[in-house]
Amino acid sequence: TPIHAARACSLCQDSQGAEDLLNTWRQWLPLNDAPLQHELARLLLLMSEADGAQALLEDLLRTNPADAEATLSLASVYERMNRLDDAQALVQSVIAAGFGSTDPIGRDADHVLAILMLRRGDAAAARVLLEQSGPRNACDPVHYLKLAEAYDKLDEPGLALRALQLAHALQVREMRITAPEGFLPDAPALPATIIEVSADSYRAWPKLDSLAARHSPVSTVGVPRAGTT
């Protein structure tokens, strides 16, 4: 399906390919396939389409309120949208259902709860929870990135750097599989900055005159929590 193809693109760092495959996702509804709808919601969240992910997950939970995975995914969406109380209520409902830290769902719940603790400024509690729960799987760089954030806020630079090293090692290991061309001896350090423009393309560019300075105000625009500001 296009959804599975988009997941493959995402894993291979091809964000544009994933977006192209999913740009008509609203026309596919209803999917009548809960796991596929959940996967689509996850992909939309990766593409920063939180509203679409929210709508899909809330629809899943209307059909099956006991779906713990969808509940935690919706909690992550609410956290991204700064609905921290709503996110915490969802996480607590999963924990109250009896999922412990030894269960994959329980570890996911601990992770989302730790992120909420960091958002609320309680780095000490987030540290304890992350250390006790541990990574969610064998390749979980996000766990170590959040642990590094907690250590940094607690003025533990040595521990923070160690956690960042572990996160980086896991990311590199994954990228060696998904983007092996980036590790060839002659691979460019910053391939995204290499844009080739042919002479014919340059000549085809429109001739535009810029506005005078007094008619050209400077605006700084940043997407919330995207690292652009």
Short mmCIF file of C-alpha atoms in Angstrom, two decimals:
data_model
loop_
_atom_site.label_atom_id
_atom_site.label_comp_id
_atom_site.label_asym_id
_atom_site.label_seq_id
_atom_site.Cartn_x
_atom_site.Cartn_y
_atom_site.Cartn_z
CA THR A 1 0.00 0.00 0.00
CA PRO A 2 1.12 3.65 -0.30
CA ILE A 3 1.22 3.76 3.50
CA HIS A 4 3.74 0.93 3.70
CA ALA A 5 5.72 2.48 0.85
CA ALA A 6 5.76 5.79 2.72
CA ARG A 7 7.07 4.01 5.83
CA ALA A 8 9.89 2.57 3.71
CA CYS A 9 10.70 6.05 2.39
CA SER A 10 10.72 7.43 5.92
CA LEU A 11 13.11 4.72 7.11
CA CYS A 12 15.43 5.54 4.20
CA GLN A 13 15.44 9.25 5.10
CA ASP A 14 13.35 10.08 2.01
CA SER A 15 10.92 12.51 3.61
CA GLN A 16 9.85 14.01 0.29
CA GLY A 17 9.02 10.59 -1.10
CA ALA A 18 6.88 9.83 1.96
CA GLU A 19 5.05 13.14 1.60
CA ASP A 20 4.40 12.56 -2.10
CA LEU A 21 2.92 9.13 -1.39
CA LEU A 22 0.64 10.42 1.38
CA ASN A 23 -0.50 13.75 -0.05
CA THR A 24 -3.95 12.30 -0.93
CA TRP A 25 -4.45 10.31 2.27
CA ARG A 26 -7.78 11.93 3.11
CA GLN A 27 -9.25 10.45 -0.08
CA TRP A 28 -8.54 6.92 1.22
CA LEU A 29 -10.84 7.21 4.22
CA PRO A 30 -12.38 5.22 5.73
CA LEU A 31 -9.55 2.70 5.74
CA ASN A 32 -11.50 0.05 7.70
CA ASP A 33 -8.15 -1.31 8.90
CA ALA A 34 -7.14 -0.26 12.42
CA PRO A 35 -3.41 -1.18 12.23
CA LEU A 36 -3.06 0.56 8.85
CA GLN A 37 -4.85 3.65 10.16
CA HIS A 38 -2.53 3.72 13.18
CA GLU A 39 0.49 3.45 10.89
CA LEU A 40 -0.82 6.34 8.78
CA ALA A 41 -1.25 8.44 11.93
CA ARG A 42 2.35 7.72 12.97
CA LEU A 43 3.63 8.78 9.56
CA LEU A 44 1.58 11.99 9.58
CA LEU A 45 3.04 12.85 12.98
CA LEU A 46 6.56 12.34 11.59
CA MET A 47 5.61 14.76 8.81
CA SER A 48 4.40 17.29 11.43
CA GLU A 49 0.76 16.85 10.38
CA ALA A 50 -0.43 16.65 13.97
CA ASP A 51 -4.03 17.59 13.15
CA GLY A 52 -4.39 14.69 10.72
CA ALA A 53 -2.76 12.25 13.14
CA GLN A 54 -5.06 13.46 15.92
CA ALA A 55 -8.19 12.92 13.83
CA LEU A 56 -7.14 9.40 12.81
CA LEU A 57 -6.23 8.32 16.35
CA GLU A 58 -9.33 9.81 17.95
CA ASP A 59 -11.40 7.93 15.37
CA LEU A 60 -9.62 4.68 16.27
CA LEU A 61 -10.29 5.20 19.98
CA ARG A 62 -13.96 5.92 19.39
CA THR A 63 -14.17 2.44 17.87
CA ASN A 64 -11.88 0.73 20.39
CA PRO A 65 -11.24 2.80 23.55
CA ALA A 66 -9.09 -0.01 25.01
CA ASP A 67 -6.45 0.24 22.26
CA ALA A 68 -3.42 1.06 24.44
CA GLU A 69 -1.03 1.66 21.53
CA ALA A 70 -3.38 4.15 19.87
CA THR A 71 -3.95 5.80 23.26
CA LEU A 72 -0.22 6.39 23.75
CA SER A 73 0.17 7.62 20.19
CA LEU A 74 -2.64 10.12 20.78
CA ALA A 75 -0.95 11.19 24.02
CA SER A 76 2.20 11.93 22.00
CA VAL A 77 0.13 13.99 19.56
CA TYR A 78 -1.44 15.97 22.41
CA GLU A 79 2.04 16.59 23.86
CA ARG A 80 3.18 17.96 20.50
CA MET A 81 0.12 20.24 20.52
CA ASN A 82 0.85 21.44 24.08
CA ARG A 83 -2.23 19.72 25.49
CA LEU A 84 -0.17 18.38 28.37
CA ASP A 85 -3.03 17.64 30.77
CA ASP A 86 -4.91 15.67 28.11
CA ALA A 87 -1.74 13.77 27.22
CA GLN A 88 -1.05 12.89 30.85
CA ALA A 89 -4.61 11.68 31.40
CA LEU A 90 -4.26 9.28 28.46
CA VAL A 91 -0.92 7.93 29.70
CA GLN A 92 -2.29 7.44 33.21
CA SER A 93 -5.24 5.50 31.77
CA VAL A 94 -2.82 3.05 30.14
CA ILE A 95 -0.80 2.68 33.35
CA ALA A 96 -4.03 2.17 35.34
CA ALA A 97 -4.93 -0.67 32.95
CA GLY A 98 -2.06 -2.67 34.45
CA PHE A 99 0.74 -2.29 31.94
CA GLY A 100 4.05 -2.36 33.85
CA SER A 101 7.59 -1.35 32.92
CA THR A 102 8.44 -4.92 31.90
CA ASP A 103 5.75 -4.82 29.21
CA PRO A 104 6.44 -3.08 25.85
CA ILE A 105 3.29 -1.00 26.24
CA GLY A 106 4.32 -0.11 29.78
CA ARG A 107 7.76 1.04 28.61
CA ASP A 108 6.11 3.16 25.93
CA ALA A 109 3.89 4.68 28.61
CA ASP A 110 6.91 5.43 30.81
CA HIS A 111 8.63 7.11 27.89
CA VAL A 112 5.69 9.39 27.08
CA LEU A 113 5.26 10.18 30.78
CA ALA A 114 8.97 11.08 31.07
CA ILE A 115 8.64 13.47 28.13
CA LEU A 116 5.69 15.12 29.88
CA MET A 117 7.76 15.42 33.07
CA LEU A 118 10.52 17.15 31.10
CA ARG A 119 7.97 19.50 29.55
CA ARG A 120 6.72 20.37 33.05
CA GLY A 121 10.26 21.00 34.35
CA ASP A 122 10.57 17.90 36.52
CA ALA A 123 13.86 16.58 35.13
CA ALA A 124 14.66 14.59 38.28
CA ALA A 125 11.48 12.52 38.01
CA ALA A 126 12.00 12.05 34.26
CA ARG A 127 15.54 10.81 34.90
CA VAL A 128 14.38 8.24 37.45
CA LEU A 129 11.64 6.98 35.16
CA LEU A 130 13.89 6.70 32.10
CA GLU A 131 16.67 4.99 34.03
CA GLN A 132 14.26 2.49 35.59
CA SER A 133 12.35 1.75 32.38
CA GLY A 134 15.32 1.60 30.02
CA PRO A 135 15.21 1.73 26.20
CA ARG A 136 12.06 0.47 24.54
CA ASN A 137 13.95 -1.76 22.11
CA ALA A 138 17.48 -2.57 20.92
CA CYS A 139 17.61 0.54 18.73
CA ASP A 140 16.02 3.41 20.67
CA PRO A 141 18.11 6.57 20.26
CA VAL A 142 15.21 8.73 21.45
CA HIS A 143 15.46 7.13 24.90
CA TYR A 144 19.06 8.27 25.26
CA LEU A 145 18.33 11.70 23.79
CA LYS A 146 15.62 12.28 26.40
CA LEU A 147 17.89 10.91 29.11
CA ALA A 148 20.60 13.33 27.97
CA GLU A 149 18.09 16.18 28.17
CA ALA A 150 17.25 15.23 31.76
CA TYR A 151 20.94 14.96 32.72
CA ASP A 152 21.66 18.33 31.13
CA LYS A 153 18.86 20.02 33.07
CA LEU A 154 20.22 18.43 36.26
CA ASP A 155 23.74 19.78 35.58
CA GLU A 156 25.23 16.35 34.88
CA PRO A 157 27.28 17.11 31.72
CA GLY A 158 29.32 13.91 31.83
CA LEU A 159 26.23 11.71 31.95
CA ALA A 160 24.53 13.85 29.30
CA LEU A 161 27.45 13.47 26.89
CA ARG A 162 27.56 9.72 27.48
CA ALA A 163 23.85 9.41 26.71
CA LEU A 164 24.32 11.49 23.55
CA GLN A 165 27.17 9.21 22.46
CA LEU A 166 24.93 6.17 22.85
CA ALA A 167 22.12 7.88 20.91
CA HIS A 168 24.50 8.88 18.12
CA ALA A 169 25.94 5.35 17.87
CA LEU A 170 22.44 3.90 17.48
CA GLN A 171 21.53 6.49 14.85
CA VAL A 172 24.69 5.76 12.88
CA ARG A 173 24.06 2.01 13.07
CA GLU A 174 20.58 2.49 11.66
CA MET A 175 21.73 4.88 8.93
CA ARG A 176 24.42 2.45 7.77
CA ILE A 177 21.50 0.16 6.86
CA THR A 178 19.03 2.71 5.49
CA ALA A 179 21.50 5.08 3.76
CA PRO A 180 24.76 3.16 3.18
CA GLU A 181 25.84 5.56 0.43
CA GLY A 182 26.46 8.19 3.10
CA PHE A 183 29.29 6.09 4.54
CA LEU A 184 31.27 5.53 1.34
CA PRO A 185 34.85 6.89 1.42
CA ASP A 186 34.03 9.64 -1.10
CA ALA A 187 30.63 10.53 0.39
CA PRO A 188 30.12 14.31 0.82
CA ALA A 189 29.92 15.52 4.41
CA LEU A 190 26.79 17.59 3.77
CA PRO A 191 25.05 16.15 0.69
CA ALA A 192 21.94 18.30 1.20
CA THR A 193 24.00 21.43 0.51
CA ILE A 194 25.19 20.20 -2.90
CA ILE A 195 22.71 21.58 -5.43
CA GLU A 196 23.73 21.47 -9.05
CA VAL A 197 22.25 24.09 -11.38
CA SER A 198 22.96 23.75 -15.07
CA ALA A 199 23.66 26.75 -17.28
CA ASP A 200 20.38 26.16 -19.14
CA SER A 201 18.43 26.05 -15.86
CA TYR A 202 20.06 29.26 -14.69
CA ARG A 203 19.19 31.03 -17.94
CA ALA A 204 15.58 29.92 -17.53
CA TRP A 205 15.25 31.56 -14.14
CA PRO A 206 12.83 34.52 -14.14
CA LYS A 207 14.35 37.96 -13.95
CA LEU A 208 13.03 39.52 -10.76
CA ASP A 209 13.87 42.89 -9.26
CA SER A 210 14.04 43.05 -5.50
CA LEU A 211 12.11 45.64 -3.52
CA ALA A 212 13.83 48.65 -2.12
CA ALA A 213 14.87 48.22 1.51
CA ARG A 214 12.09 50.47 2.80
CA HIS A 215 9.49 48.20 1.14
CA SER A 216 11.10 44.95 2.23
CA PRO A 217 10.68 44.29 5.96
CA VAL A 218 12.57 41.41 7.52
CA SER A 219 10.49 38.76 9.24
CA THR A 220 11.73 35.84 11.29
CA VAL A 221 9.43 32.82 11.20
CA GLY A 222 9.89 29.58 13.12
CA VAL A 223 7.81 26.45 13.39
CA PRO A 224 7.12 25.69 17.09
CA ARG A 225 9.40 22.98 18.50
CA ALA A 226 11.01 22.35 15.09
CA GLY A 227 14.43 23.73 16.01
CA THR A 228 14.11 26.47 13.41
CA THR A 229 14.17 29.41 15.79
#
